[in-house]
Every structure is written in structure tokens, then in C-alpha cells.
Tab-separated table of C-alpha atoms in Angstrom:
chain	number	residue	atom	x	y	z
A	1	MET	CA	28.749	-1.496	-21.635
A	2	LYS	CA	25.471	-0.509	-23.307
A	3	LYS	CA	24.130	-4.024	-22.867
A	4	ILE	CA	24.864	-3.923	-19.150
A	5	LEU	CA	23.070	-0.586	-18.812
A	6	LEU	CA	20.083	-1.875	-20.769
A	7	ILE	CA	19.846	-4.870	-18.451
A	8	LEU	CA	20.421	-2.951	-15.217
A	9	LEU	CA	18.088	-0.028	-15.925
A	10	PRO	CA	14.835	-2.048	-15.959
A	11	ALA	CA	15.965	-3.972	-12.879
A	12	ILE	CA	16.672	-0.745	-10.993
A	13	LEU	CA	13.334	0.736	-12.035
A	14	PHE	CA	11.497	-2.407	-10.964
A	15	ILE	CA	13.182	-2.452	-7.561
A	16	SER	CA	12.598	1.248	-6.926
A	17	CYS	CA	8.905	1.002	-7.883
A	18	GLU	CA	8.425	-2.010	-5.622
A	19	ARG	CA	9.787	-0.122	-2.624
A	20	GLN	CA	7.357	2.735	-3.172
A	21	GLN	CA	4.440	0.335	-2.977
A	22	TYR	CA	4.428	0.529	0.832
A	23	GLN	CA	3.682	3.779	2.550
A	24	PRO	CA	6.353	5.135	4.905
A	25	SER	CA	5.362	4.555	8.529
A	26	GLY	CA	5.564	8.285	9.328
A	27	GLU	CA	2.495	8.951	7.154
A	28	MET	CA	0.400	6.148	8.587
A	29	PRO	CA	-2.420	7.116	10.963
A	30	ASP	CA	-2.003	5.836	14.509
A	31	TRP	CA	-5.286	3.892	14.460
A	32	LEU	CA	-4.102	1.968	11.382
A	33	ARG	CA	-0.677	1.269	12.859
A	34	GLN	CA	-2.445	-0.203	15.913
A	35	GLN	CA	-4.749	-2.309	13.696
A	36	ILE	CA	-1.758	-3.767	11.872
A	37	VAL	CA	-0.010	-4.648	15.141
A	38	GLU	CA	-3.173	-6.429	16.339
A	39	ILE	CA	-3.590	-8.298	13.041
A	40	GLU	CA	0.022	-9.465	13.088
A	41	ASP	CA	-0.419	-10.661	16.693
A	42	GLN	CA	-3.552	-12.584	15.689
A	43	ILE	CA	-1.744	-14.181	12.742
A	44	ARG	CA	1.068	-15.329	15.053
A	45	GLU	CA	-1.481	-16.777	17.499
A	46	ASN	CA	-3.547	-18.461	14.788
A	47	PRO	CA	-1.846	-18.737	11.373
A	48	ARG	CA	-4.984	-20.396	9.930
A	49	SER	CA	-7.273	-17.473	10.839
A	50	GLY	CA	-7.474	-16.149	7.273
A	51	LEU	CA	-5.922	-12.834	8.221
A	52	ASN	CA	-2.754	-13.839	6.394
A	53	ILE	CA	-4.568	-13.253	3.084
A	54	SER	CA	-5.619	-9.702	3.830
A	55	ALA	CA	-4.220	-6.253	3.153
A	56	TRP	CA	-4.656	-2.604	4.033
A	57	ILE	CA	-4.688	-0.444	0.910
A	58	ARG	CA	-4.669	3.344	0.735
A	59	TYR	CA	-6.448	5.225	-2.048
A	60	THR	CA	-6.811	8.892	-2.842
A	61	TYR	CA	-10.289	10.236	-3.520
A	62	ASN	CA	-11.280	13.921	-3.661
A	63	HIS	CA	-7.761	14.857	-2.487
A	64	GLU	CA	-8.117	12.831	0.722
A	65	TYR	CA	-6.780	9.465	1.827
A	66	TYR	CA	-9.070	6.479	2.343
A	67	TYR	CA	-8.061	3.078	3.646
A	68	GLU	CA	-9.640	-0.203	2.602
A	69	TRP	CA	-9.407	-3.490	4.468
A	70	HIS	CA	-9.268	-6.301	1.904
A	71	ASN	CA	-9.560	-9.956	2.810
A	72	LEU	CA	-9.598	-12.513	0.013
A	73	LEU	CA	-12.099	-14.662	1.927
A	74	SER	CA	-14.679	-11.876	1.983
A	75	SER	CA	-17.296	-11.717	-0.753
A	76	SER	CA	-18.447	-8.190	0.095
A	77	PHE	CA	-16.966	-4.793	-0.622
A	78	PRO	CA	-14.077	-3.967	1.684
A	79	PRO	CA	-14.779	-1.600	4.567
A	80	ILE	CA	-13.548	1.919	3.812
A	81	TYR	CA	-12.098	4.245	6.452
A	82	ASP	CA	-11.105	7.886	6.287
A	83	PHE	CA	-7.788	9.185	7.610
A	84	ASP	CA	-9.228	9.578	11.122
A	85	GLY	CA	-10.347	5.942	11.224
A	86	THR	CA	-14.069	6.572	10.769
A	87	GLN	CA	-15.726	3.887	8.680
A	88	MET	CA	-17.343	5.408	5.633
A	89	TYR	CA	-20.851	4.429	4.614
A	90	PHE	CA	-21.688	5.526	1.111
A	91	ARG	CA	-25.082	5.554	-0.507
A	92	TRP	CA	-25.087	3.435	-3.649
A	93	ASP	CA	-24.497	6.388	-6.019
A	94	ASN	CA	-21.735	7.835	-3.809
A	95	ASN	CA	-20.069	4.421	-3.545
A	96	ASP	CA	-20.155	4.183	-7.321
A	97	ASN	CA	-18.487	7.611	-7.553
A	98	TYR	CA	-15.879	6.545	-5.008
A	99	GLN	CA	-15.119	3.271	-6.797
A	100	LYS	CA	-14.754	5.056	-10.143
A	101	GLY	CA	-12.861	8.065	-8.776
A	102	LYS	CA	-10.407	6.514	-6.356
A	103	CYS	CA	-6.846	6.321	-7.517
A	104	CYS	CA	-3.251	5.826	-6.581
A	105	ARG	CA	-3.436	2.451	-4.848
A	106	GLU	CA	-0.716	2.049	-2.240
A	107	TYR	CA	-0.312	-1.004	-0.087
A	108	ILE	CA	0.103	-0.119	3.549
A	109	TRP	CA	0.347	-3.700	4.755
A	110	LYS	CA	0.037	-7.144	3.160
A	111	GLY	CA	-0.507	-10.398	4.979
A	112	PRO	CA	2.188	-13.014	4.441
A	113	SER	CA	0.008	-14.989	1.996
A	114	TRP	CA	-1.582	-12.027	0.182
A	115	SER	CA	-1.600	-12.361	-3.585
A	116	ASP	CA	-2.387	-9.522	-5.988
A	117	GLU	CA	-3.356	-12.134	-8.592
A	118	PHE	CA	-6.561	-12.949	-6.752
A	119	ASN	CA	-7.459	-9.388	-5.739
A	120	GLY	CA	-9.752	-7.991	-8.399
A	121	TRP	CA	-10.208	-4.614	-6.715
């Protein structure tokens, strides 16, 4: 019986952590929900567009949520948006503070071919 519990406990923890990786839709801003719908439509229309290897990721910084659009084809920093959907433009020193201070990565949406292995952010 102990062996079964020792095997099942890590599996249950792994499954429960994986589910928490995606933010519940009730907490998602409307502008982001609309962006995701449009991206999914574009992927269906053109599966080779490169959007299938992108993701929306939410971070917490200074007790506020920020959303980053990551695409594995892009060589630049991902665009950063606040909760209201305004793109944030940081000066170099503020961007450095943001990059060092952001935490609590949560995937909001992943394209069908997204791979965390290749995302160094």
C-alpha cells in the first residue's frame, strides 16, 4: 500500500501543478481573450504562419499583472502589455528592473507547437 501511495503522490502533484499553469478564463482581460481568438483563427487559416509557436505569458511585477507575447521566431524582446492592454515601453534601466523583478510565470495560452525547451525567457 505504501508503494502505491509513493507512486501516486508524485503523479497527482504533477497533474495538479500542470493544470494550474493556465490562468482561469474568468481572470483574463477581454482584450487578451479577443487576441487569442484572433490568433487561433489565423492559425486555422494558415497553419504555417508561425503563430503556432507563440504564447501569451502572464507575469507579476510590482503587484500588478503584465502580459508578454512570445514568439519563438522573434529575436527581440517580447512586447509587454499591462492589464488594460496598453503596451509598455520601458527605458533600458526600467526594463532591466522589470526583467529582474518579474515573477510567477503563468501561461495564458500556448500555440499548438509551442515548446518550453526553446523559450529561454
